[in-house]
mmCIF file of C-alpha atoms and ligand atoms in Angstrom:
data_model
loop_
_atom_site.group_PDB
_atom_site.id
_atom_site.type_symbol
_atom_site.label_atom_id
_atom_site.label_comp_id
_atom_site.label_asym_id
_atom_site.label_seq_id
_atom_site.Cartn_x
_atom_site.Cartn_y
_atom_site.Cartn_z
ATOM 1 C CA UNK X 108 123.224 283.627 153.817
ATOM 2 C CA UNK X 109 121.661 281.756 150.934
ATOM 3 C CA UNK X 110 120.379 278.302 151.539
ATOM 4 C CA UNK X 111 121.498 275.935 148.919
ATOM 5 C CA UNK X 112 118.775 274.173 147.359
ATOM 6 C CA UNK X 113 115.722 273.575 145.435
ATOM 7 C CA UNK X 114 114.315 276.600 143.867
ATOM 8 C CA UNK X 115 110.596 276.669 144.122
ATOM 9 C CA UNK X 116 109.143 275.721 140.828
ATOM 10 C CA UNK X 117 105.709 276.972 141.477
ATOM 11 C CA UNK X 118 105.401 280.708 141.291
ATOM 12 C CA UNK X 119 103.654 282.148 144.319
ATOM 13 C CA UNK X 120 102.503 285.738 144.516
ATOM 14 C CA UNK X 121 104.608 287.978 146.731
ATOM 15 C CA UNK X 122 103.186 288.176 150.193
ATOM 16 C CA UNK X 123 102.682 291.582 151.716
ATOM 17 C CA UNK X 124 104.723 291.424 154.907
ATOM 18 C CA UNK X 125 104.958 295.053 155.639
ATOM 19 C CA UNK X 126 102.534 297.818 155.040
ATOM 20 C CA UNK X 127 104.102 300.858 153.538
ATOM 21 C CA UNK X 128 102.624 304.278 153.403
ATOM 22 C CA UNK X 129 104.115 307.717 152.739
ATOM 23 C CA UNK X 130 104.172 308.372 156.498
ATOM 24 C CA UNK X 131 106.516 305.440 156.953
ATOM 25 C CA UNK X 132 109.324 307.298 155.288
ATOM 26 C CA UNK X 133 112.069 308.511 157.534
ATOM 27 C CA UNK X 134 113.819 311.607 156.226
ATOM 28 C CA UNK X 135 117.375 310.327 156.394
ATOM 29 C CA UNK X 136 116.630 306.790 155.315
ATOM 30 C CA UNK X 137 114.302 306.934 152.441
ATOM 31 C CA UNK X 138 114.457 303.706 150.520
ATOM 32 C CA UNK X 139 111.537 302.038 148.879
ATOM 33 C CA UNK X 140 111.321 298.304 148.545
ATOM 34 C CA UNK X 141 114.274 295.976 148.255
ATOM 35 C CA UNK X 142 117.748 297.424 148.571
ATOM 36 C CA UNK X 143 120.664 296.697 146.280
ATOM 37 C CA UNK X 144 122.675 293.754 147.513
ATOM 38 C CA UNK X 145 126.400 294.503 147.397
ATOM 39 C CA UNK X 146 128.363 291.839 145.578
ATOM 40 C CA UNK X 147 131.778 290.305 146.169
ATOM 41 C CA UNK X 148 134.400 292.834 145.116
ATOM 42 C CA UNK X 149 132.522 295.746 146.684
ATOM 43 C CA UNK X 150 134.863 297.125 149.361
ATOM 44 C CA UNK X 151 131.975 297.703 151.803
ATOM 45 C CA UNK X 152 131.815 293.928 152.376
ATOM 46 C CA UNK X 153 135.328 294.033 153.842
ATOM 47 C CA UNK X 154 134.714 296.829 156.316
ATOM 48 C CA UNK X 155 133.859 296.492 159.965
ATOM 49 C CA UNK X 156 130.342 297.575 160.895
ATOM 50 C CA UNK X 157 129.829 299.903 163.871
ATOM 51 C CA UNK X 158 127.634 299.201 166.912
ATOM 52 C CA UNK X 159 124.239 300.869 166.934
ATOM 53 C CA UNK X 160 124.115 303.172 169.985
ATOM 54 C CA UNK X 161 120.378 303.801 169.878
ATOM 55 C CA UNK X 162 117.532 302.118 168.012
ATOM 56 C CA UNK X 163 115.518 304.704 166.187
ATOM 57 C CA UNK X 164 113.044 304.788 163.303
ATOM 58 C CA UNK X 165 116.049 304.615 160.977
ATOM 59 C CA UNK X 166 117.010 301.189 162.291
ATOM 60 C CA UNK X 167 113.374 299.997 162.258
ATOM 61 C CA UNK X 168 113.141 300.963 158.613
ATOM 62 C CA UNK X 169 116.524 299.516 157.756
ATOM 63 C CA UNK X 170 115.498 296.169 159.313
ATOM 64 C CA UNK X 171 112.187 296.254 157.384
ATOM 65 C CA UNK X 172 113.968 297.000 154.072
ATOM 66 C CA UNK X 173 116.634 294.365 154.748
ATOM 67 C CA UNK X 174 113.923 291.762 155.297
ATOM 68 C CA UNK X 175 112.157 292.789 152.092
ATOM 69 C CA UNK X 176 115.503 292.500 150.282
ATOM 70 C CA UNK X 177 116.175 289.066 151.751
ATOM 71 C CA UNK X 178 112.708 287.781 150.835
ATOM 72 C CA UNK X 179 113.082 289.115 147.320
ATOM 73 C CA UNK X 180 116.214 286.980 146.828
ATOM 74 C CA UNK X 181 115.642 283.304 146.108
ATOM 75 C CA UNK X 182 116.816 281.117 149.004
ATOM 76 C CA UNK X 183 117.842 284.086 151.144
ATOM 77 C CA UNK X 184 117.658 283.143 154.825
ATOM 78 C CA UNK X 185 119.952 285.785 156.324
ATOM 79 C CA UNK X 186 121.253 289.229 155.546
ATOM 80 C CA UNK X 187 123.675 291.590 157.297
ATOM 81 C CA UNK X 188 123.544 295.391 156.962
ATOM 82 C CA UNK X 189 126.954 295.678 155.185
ATOM 83 C CA UNK X 190 125.481 293.597 152.408
ATOM 84 C CA UNK X 191 123.180 296.501 151.590
ATOM 85 C CA UNK X 192 125.987 299.018 152.033
ATOM 86 C CA UNK X 193 125.174 300.028 155.597
ATOM 87 C CA UNK X 194 128.002 299.663 158.100
ATOM 88 C CA UNK X 195 125.823 299.025 161.167
ATOM 89 C CA UNK X 196 125.702 295.933 163.345
ATOM 90 C CA UNK X 197 122.280 294.659 162.362
ATOM 91 C CA UNK X 198 121.365 291.242 160.944
ATOM 92 C CA UNK X 199 118.078 289.655 159.865
ATOM 93 C CA UNK X 200 117.401 285.933 159.620
ATOM 94 C CA UNK X 201 114.380 283.845 158.647
ATOM 95 C CA UNK X 202 114.847 280.135 158.206
ATOM 96 C CA UNK X 203 111.151 279.614 157.578
ATOM 97 C CA UNK X 204 110.788 282.198 154.875
ATOM 98 C CA UNK X 205 108.119 280.218 153.071
ATOM 99 C CA UNK X 206 105.921 280.176 156.172
ATOM 100 C CA UNK X 207 103.945 283.429 156.280
ATOM 101 C CA UNK X 208 103.321 283.064 160.025
ATOM 102 C CA UNK X 209 107.015 282.730 160.897
ATOM 103 C CA UNK X 210 108.578 285.637 162.701
ATOM 104 C CA UNK X 211 112.004 286.708 161.403
ATOM 105 C CA UNK X 212 114.900 287.370 163.750
ATOM 106 C CA UNK X 213 116.204 290.920 163.799
ATOM 107 C CA UNK X 214 119.339 291.174 165.897
ATOM 108 C CA UNK X 215 121.148 294.393 166.719
ATOM 109 C CA UNK X 216 124.744 294.506 168.008
ATOM 110 C CA UNK X 217 124.851 290.669 168.172
ATOM 111 C CA UNK X 218 127.654 289.165 170.243
ATOM 112 C CA UNK X 219 128.747 285.563 170.234
ATOM 113 C CA UNK X 220 128.782 284.285 173.782
ATOM 114 C CA UNK X 221 129.643 280.687 173.145
ATOM 115 C CA UNK X 222 130.424 278.334 170.261
ATOM 116 C CA UNK X 223 130.532 274.554 170.632
ATOM 117 C CA UNK X 224 130.919 271.446 168.560
ATOM 118 C CA UNK X 225 131.717 271.270 164.893
ATOM 119 C CA UNK X 226 129.803 270.813 161.664
ATOM 120 C CA UNK X 227 130.650 270.974 157.973
ATOM 121 C CA UNK X 228 127.919 272.045 155.612
ATOM 122 C CA UNK X 229 127.498 273.769 152.267
ATOM 123 C CA UNK X 230 127.108 277.504 152.452
ATOM 124 C CA UNK X 231 126.193 280.241 150.046
ATOM 125 C CA UNK X 232 125.874 283.999 150.330
ATOM 126 C CA UNK X 233 123.620 286.542 148.628
ATOM 127 C CA UNK X 234 126.692 288.689 148.031
ATOM 128 C CA UNK X 235 128.526 285.831 146.318
ATOM 129 C CA UNK X 236 125.956 284.464 143.903
ATOM 130 C CA UNK X 237 126.158 280.978 142.418
ATOM 131 C CA UNK X 238 129.063 279.878 144.578
ATOM 132 C CA UNK X 239 128.723 277.385 147.403
ATOM 133 C CA UNK X 240 131.340 275.638 149.445
ATOM 134 C CA UNK X 241 131.634 273.466 152.488
ATOM 135 C CA UNK X 242 132.458 275.488 155.576
ATOM 136 C CA UNK X 243 133.469 274.202 158.988
ATOM 137 C CA UNK X 244 131.708 276.004 161.794
ATOM 138 C CA UNK X 245 130.614 275.456 165.361
ATOM 139 C CA UNK X 246 127.443 273.394 165.546
ATOM 140 C CA UNK X 247 126.067 275.213 168.611
ATOM 141 C CA UNK X 248 125.987 278.892 169.294
ATOM 142 C CA UNK X 249 124.793 281.241 172.002
ATOM 143 C CA UNK X 250 124.374 284.812 170.798
ATOM 144 C CA UNK X 251 123.162 287.835 172.703
ATOM 145 C CA UNK X 252 121.792 290.914 171.026
ATOM 146 C CA UNK X 253 119.209 293.653 171.187
ATOM 147 C CA UNK X 254 115.885 293.341 169.388
ATOM 148 C CA UNK X 255 114.063 296.260 167.743
ATOM 149 C CA UNK X 256 112.350 297.011 171.079
ATOM 150 C CA UNK X 257 115.821 297.482 172.572
ATOM 151 C CA UNK X 258 115.384 294.439 174.766
ATOM 152 C CA UNK X 259 118.310 292.059 175.374
ATOM 153 C CA UNK X 260 117.692 288.704 173.793
ATOM 154 C CA UNK X 261 119.741 285.524 173.947
ATOM 155 C CA UNK X 262 119.589 282.994 171.159
ATOM 156 C CA UNK X 263 120.803 279.518 172.089
ATOM 157 C CA UNK X 264 120.687 277.270 169.069
ATOM 158 C CA UNK X 265 122.308 274.571 166.990
ATOM 159 C CA UNK X 266 122.433 273.351 163.417
ATOM 160 C CA UNK X 267 121.376 275.618 160.588
ATOM 161 C CA UNK X 268 120.422 278.602 162.715
ATOM 162 C CA UNK X 269 123.753 278.442 164.547
ATOM 163 C CA UNK X 270 125.469 278.408 161.180
ATOM 164 C CA UNK X 271 123.482 281.321 159.763
ATOM 165 C CA UNK X 272 124.173 283.372 162.901
ATOM 166 C CA UNK X 273 127.914 282.780 162.570
ATOM 167 C CA UNK X 274 127.777 283.628 158.830
ATOM 168 C CA UNK X 275 125.901 286.911 159.390
ATOM 169 C CA UNK X 276 127.985 288.007 162.396
ATOM 170 C CA UNK X 277 131.111 287.386 160.274
ATOM 171 C CA UNK X 278 129.721 289.889 157.747
ATOM 172 C CA UNK X 279 129.673 292.560 160.467
ATOM 173 C CA UNK X 280 133.448 292.108 160.774
ATOM 174 C CA UNK X 281 134.115 292.089 157.057
ATOM 175 C CA UNK X 282 134.569 288.303 156.962
ATOM 176 C CA UNK X 283 133.018 286.231 154.149
ATOM 177 C CA UNK X 284 132.339 282.489 154.169
ATOM 178 C CA UNK X 285 134.896 281.947 151.450
ATOM 179 C CA UNK X 286 137.576 283.149 153.926
ATOM 180 C CA UNK X 287 136.789 280.053 155.968
ATOM 181 C CA UNK X 288 137.307 277.693 153.041
ATOM 182 C CA UNK X 289 140.858 276.447 153.192
ATOM 183 C CA UNK X 290 143.339 274.504 151.132
ATOM 184 C CA UNK X 291 142.384 272.855 147.885
ATOM 185 C CA UNK X 292 138.770 273.876 148.026
ATOM 186 C CA UNK X 293 139.858 277.488 148.223
ATOM 187 C CA UNK X 294 142.013 277.027 145.115
ATOM 188 C CA UNK X 295 138.986 275.733 143.262
ATOM 189 C CA UNK X 296 136.967 278.772 144.291
ATOM 190 C CA UNK X 297 139.637 281.298 143.391
ATOM 191 C CA UNK X 298 138.944 281.438 139.659
ATOM 192 C CA UNK X 299 135.206 281.787 140.073
ATOM 193 C CA UNK X 300 135.756 284.532 142.645
ATOM 194 C CA UNK X 301 138.099 286.471 140.388
ATOM 195 C CA UNK X 302 135.456 286.500 137.663
ATOM 196 C CA UNK X 303 132.771 287.638 140.049
ATOM 197 C CA UNK X 304 134.956 290.423 141.424
ATOM 198 C CA UNK X 305 135.801 291.540 137.876
ATOM 199 C CA UNK X 306 132.089 291.750 137.007
ATOM 200 C CA UNK X 307 131.313 293.661 140.218
ATOM 201 C CA UNK X 308 134.049 296.198 139.653
ATOM 202 C CA UNK X 309 132.910 296.755 136.057
ATOM 203 C CA UNK X 310 129.397 297.692 137.150
HETATM 204 ZN ZN1 ZN Y 626 126.518 286.182 153.361
#
């Protein structure tokens, strides 16, 4: 998910979050640096991602590359694997991306256990650039998942993190935030979306 908002005006040098050496490369997942973010119109965004049966070096590397991709995008606070063309149930989130000491969330096979309350806020998405819209979601969420150490974790949260979790888990089921915009607002979006899709398909 992309946080709407002020772009930082002061340029800061990129922070090295991950060390990378030739030994880090995993034979069947051999990307370097940020991955290509799939844009609206790319069919992969509409497919359902599959559960990850076992967490291996491949998933470790995928999570690392997804974080690098998210940090490389201005305002990126969450990213789901289908957004980089990988149909696996893995999401990464970092709401404090400007704080070097913050630890990002990496959730594998996340499952929503409970949703409560209601909130309406603006949302954006790295796969749907330059479009934001108000989306109604639950204000509180309890999500269970595995972390990269294959431990079961439970995230009980509210507000922005609850929203980002719902947004990213939606991606794993091929659902985009614009699908949750109804009525007139959806009509307004339609034209912009058509243009975006046209550009994506032309690439
Ligand atoms: Zn998104």
